[in-house]
CSV table of C-alpha atoms in Angstrom, one decimal:
chain,number,residue,atom,x,y,z
A,667,UNK,CA,0.2,18.4,-19.4
A,668,UNK,CA,-2.5,20.8,-20.2
A,669,UNK,CA,-3.3,23.9,-18.1
A,670,UNK,CA,-6.8,22.4,-17.3
A,671,UNK,CA,-5.2,19.2,-16.3
A,672,UNK,CA,-3.0,21.1,-13.8
A,673,UNK,CA,-5.9,23.1,-12.5
A,674,UNK,CA,-8.0,19.9,-11.9
A,675,UNK,CA,-5.0,18.0,-10.5
A,676,UNK,CA,-4.1,20.8,-8.0
A,677,UNK,CA,-7.6,20.5,-6.4
A,678,UNK,CA,-7.4,16.8,-5.8
A,679,UNK,CA,-6.2,14.9,-2.8
A,680,UNK,CA,-3.3,12.4,-3.6
A,681,UNK,CA,-3.7,9.4,-1.4
A,682,UNK,CA,-0.4,7.9,-2.8
A,683,UNK,CA,-1.4,4.2,-2.2
A,684,UNK,CA,0.6,1.6,-3.9
A,685,UNK,CA,-1.1,0.2,-6.9
A,686,UNK,CA,0.4,-3.2,-6.1
A,687,UNK,CA,-0.9,-3.0,-2.6
A,688,UNK,CA,-4.4,-2.0,-4.0
A,689,UNK,CA,-4.3,-5.1,-6.4
A,690,UNK,CA,-3.3,-7.4,-3.4
A,691,UNK,CA,-6.1,-5.9,-1.3
A,692,UNK,CA,-8.6,-6.7,-4.0
A,693,UNK,CA,-7.2,-10.1,-4.4
A,694,UNK,CA,-7.6,-10.7,-0.7
A,695,UNK,CA,-11.2,-9.4,-0.6
A,696,UNK,CA,-12.2,-11.4,-3.6
A,697,UNK,CA,-10.8,-14.5,-1.8
A,698,UNK,CA,-12.9,-13.6,1.3
A,699,UNK,CA,-16.0,-13.4,-1.0
A,700,UNK,CA,-15.1,-16.7,-2.7
A,701,UNK,CA,-14.6,-15.4,-6.2
A,702,UNK,CA,-11.6,-16.1,-8.4
A,703,UNK,CA,-10.0,-13.0,-10.1
A,704,UNK,CA,-8.1,-12.9,-13.4
A,705,UNK,CA,-5.6,-10.3,-14.5
A,706,UNK,CA,-8.2,-8.6,-16.8
A,707,UNK,CA,-10.8,-8.6,-14.0
A,708,UNK,CA,-8.2,-7.3,-11.5
A,709,UNK,CA,-7.3,-4.4,-13.7
A,710,UNK,CA,-10.9,-3.4,-14.2
A,711,UNK,CA,-11.7,-3.7,-10.5
A,712,UNK,CA,-8.7,-1.5,-9.6
A,713,UNK,CA,-9.9,1.0,-12.2
A,714,UNK,CA,-13.5,1.2,-10.9
A,715,UNK,CA,-12.1,1.5,-7.4
A,716,UNK,CA,-9.9,4.5,-8.6
A,717,UNK,CA,-12.7,6.0,-10.5
A,718,UNK,CA,-15.2,5.9,-7.8
A,719,UNK,CA,-12.8,7.3,-5.1
A,720,UNK,CA,-12.0,10.1,-7.6
A,721,UNK,CA,-15.6,11.0,-8.4
A,722,UNK,CA,-16.9,10.8,-4.8
A,723,UNK,CA,-14.1,12.1,-2.8
A,724,UNK,CA,-12.0,14.1,-5.3
A,725,UNK,CA,-9.0,11.9,-4.4
A,726,UNK,CA,-6.5,10.1,-6.5
A,727,UNK,CA,-6.1,6.6,-4.9
A,728,UNK,CA,-2.7,5.7,-6.6
A,729,UNK,CA,-0.3,7.8,-8.6
A,730,UNK,CA,0.1,4.8,-11.0
A,731,UNK,CA,-0.7,5.7,-14.6
A,732,UNK,CA,-3.9,4.1,-16.2
A,733,UNK,CA,-3.6,3.3,-19.8
A,734,UNK,CA,-6.3,2.5,-22.3
A,735,UNK,CA,-5.7,-0.9,-23.8
A,736,UNK,CA,-7.9,-2.9,-26.2
A,737,UNK,CA,-9.6,-4.7,-23.3
A,738,UNK,CA,-10.1,-1.6,-21.2
A,739,UNK,CA,-8.2,0.3,-18.6
A,740,UNK,CA,-4.9,-1.2,-17.3
A,741,UNK,CA,-2.4,-0.4,-14.8
A,742,UNK,CA,0.7,-1.7,-16.2
A,743,UNK,CA,2.2,-2.7,-12.9
A,744,UNK,CA,-0.8,-5.0,-12.2
A,745,UNK,CA,-0.7,-6.4,-15.6
A,746,UNK,CA,3.1,-7.1,-15.6
A,747,UNK,CA,2.9,-8.6,-12.0
A,748,UNK,CA,0.2,-11.2,-13.0
A,749,UNK,CA,0.6,-11.7,-16.7
A,750,UNK,CA,2.1,-15.3,-16.1
A,751,UNK,CA,-1.4,-16.3,-15.0
A,752,UNK,CA,-2.8,-15.7,-18.4
A,753,UNK,CA,-6.7,-15.7,-18.0
A,754,UNK,CA,-6.4,-18.1,-15.0
A,755,UNK,CA,-7.2,-17.3,-11.3
A,756,UNK,CA,-4.5,-15.3,-9.7
A,757,UNK,CA,-3.2,-17.1,-6.7
A,758,UNK,CA,-0.1,-15.2,-6.0
A,759,UNK,CA,0.4,-11.6,-4.8
A,760,UNK,CA,2.1,-8.5,-6.3
A,761,UNK,CA,5.7,-8.0,-5.2
A,762,UNK,CA,8.2,-5.2,-5.1
A,763,UNK,CA,11.9,-4.8,-4.6
A,764,UNK,CA,12.5,-3.4,-1.0
A,765,UNK,CA,15.5,-1.1,-0.8
A,766,UNK,CA,15.4,-1.7,3.0
A,767,UNK,CA,16.0,-5.4,2.8
A,768,UNK,CA,17.4,-5.8,-0.7
A,769,UNK,CA,14.8,-8.6,-1.3
A,770,UNK,CA,11.3,-8.9,-3.1
A,771,UNK,CA,8.4,-8.3,-0.7
A,772,UNK,CA,4.6,-8.6,-1.0
A,773,UNK,CA,3.1,-5.3,-1.4
A,774,UNK,CA,0.6,-4.3,1.4
A,775,UNK,CA,-2.2,-1.7,1.2
A,776,UNK,CA,-2.2,0.6,4.1
A,777,UNK,CA,-5.7,1.6,3.9
A,778,UNK,CA,-7.4,3.2,6.9
A,779,UNK,CA,-10.7,1.6,8.0
A,780,UNK,CA,-12.9,4.2,6.3
A,781,UNK,CA,-11.2,3.6,3.0
A,782,UNK,CA,-11.3,-0.1,3.3
A,783,UNK,CA,-15.1,0.0,4.0
A,784,UNK,CA,-15.6,2.4,1.0
A,785,UNK,CA,-13.6,0.0,-1.3
A,786,UNK,CA,-15.7,-3.0,0.0
A,787,UNK,CA,-18.9,-1.2,-0.9
A,788,UNK,CA,-17.6,-0.2,-4.3
A,789,UNK,CA,-16.2,-3.6,-5.1
A,790,UNK,CA,-18.6,-6.2,-3.6
A,791,UNK,CA,-21.2,-6.0,-6.5
A,792,UNK,CA,-18.5,-5.9,-9.1
A,793,UNK,CA,-16.2,-8.8,-7.9
A,794,UNK,CA,-18.8,-11.5,-8.8
A,795,UNK,CA,-18.9,-10.2,-12.5
A,796,UNK,CA,-16.8,-12.0,-15.1
A,797,UNK,CA,-13.7,-10.3,-16.7
A,798,UNK,CA,-15.7,-9.9,-19.9
A,799,UNK,CA,-18.6,-8.2,-18.1
A,800,UNK,CA,-16.3,-5.9,-16.3
A,801,UNK,CA,-14.7,-5.2,-19.8
A,802,UNK,CA,-18.1,-4.2,-21.2
A,803,UNK,CA,-18.6,-1.8,-18.2
A,804,UNK,CA,-15.2,-0.2,-18.7
A,805,UNK,CA,-16.0,0.3,-22.4
A,806,UNK,CA,-19.2,2.5,-22.0
A,807,UNK,CA,-19.5,4.9,-24.8
A,808,UNK,CA,-18.3,8.4,-23.6
A,809,UNK,CA,-16.6,6.9,-20.6
A,810,UNK,CA,-12.9,7.6,-19.9
A,811,UNK,CA,-11.6,4.5,-21.7
A,812,UNK,CA,-13.8,5.2,-24.7
A,813,UNK,CA,-12.6,8.7,-24.9
A,814,UNK,CA,-8.9,7.7,-25.0
A,815,UNK,CA,-9.3,4.6,-27.2
A,816,UNK,CA,-11.6,6.2,-29.7
A,817,UNK,CA,-10.0,9.6,-29.5
A,818,UNK,CA,-10.2,11.9,-32.4
A,819,UNK,CA,-7.6,14.3,-33.6
A,820,UNK,CA,-5.2,15.0,-30.8
A,821,UNK,CA,-2.3,12.8,-29.9
A,822,UNK,CA,-2.4,10.8,-26.6
A,823,UNK,CA,1.0,9.2,-26.1
A,824,UNK,CA,0.8,6.1,-24.0
A,825,UNK,CA,-3.0,6.2,-24.3
A,826,UNK,CA,-3.2,7.6,-20.7
A,827,UNK,CA,-6.5,7.8,-18.9
A,828,UNK,CA,-6.1,10.8,-16.7
A,829,UNK,CA,-8.0,12.0,-13.6
A,830,UNK,CA,-9.2,14.9,-15.8
A,831,UNK,CA,-10.8,12.5,-18.4
A,832,UNK,CA,-12.4,10.5,-15.7
A,833,UNK,CA,-13.8,13.6,-14.0
A,834,UNK,CA,-15.2,15.0,-17.4
A,835,UNK,CA,-16.6,11.7,-18.7
């Protein structure tokens, strides 16, 4: 981790929300609006929510790692949780193993009213877009994904999109 990343990271608020809970919240909201969501679209929507909260509030929505994949930013937990849907509408919800019950449980987002309202404002214009249009938005030249995917010279193991890259994009 670079010194500049540590410096930036130290000034940010960590909200520590579950990325699976975020995914389920987005799926529920898209259902409320009447739009089907695919795995690719869900990953882009989660990224745009993360990005906007970071840029506007200087807060890290989730500690889950964001990776630059060919089709844009990906949260591995979201991808793995819904890859069985392929490019079809996701009808299930992300789950996790509960150490309390010893069973699988549906992940829940514990967002306060203010954050829920903010996420709705961020995502409402994006949810109707197709996965390919969301992909195009995430591939903007000079953006965080572009900087990682088209990096030049330095090594970036795991092709990680860090908060530092998003803030400096």
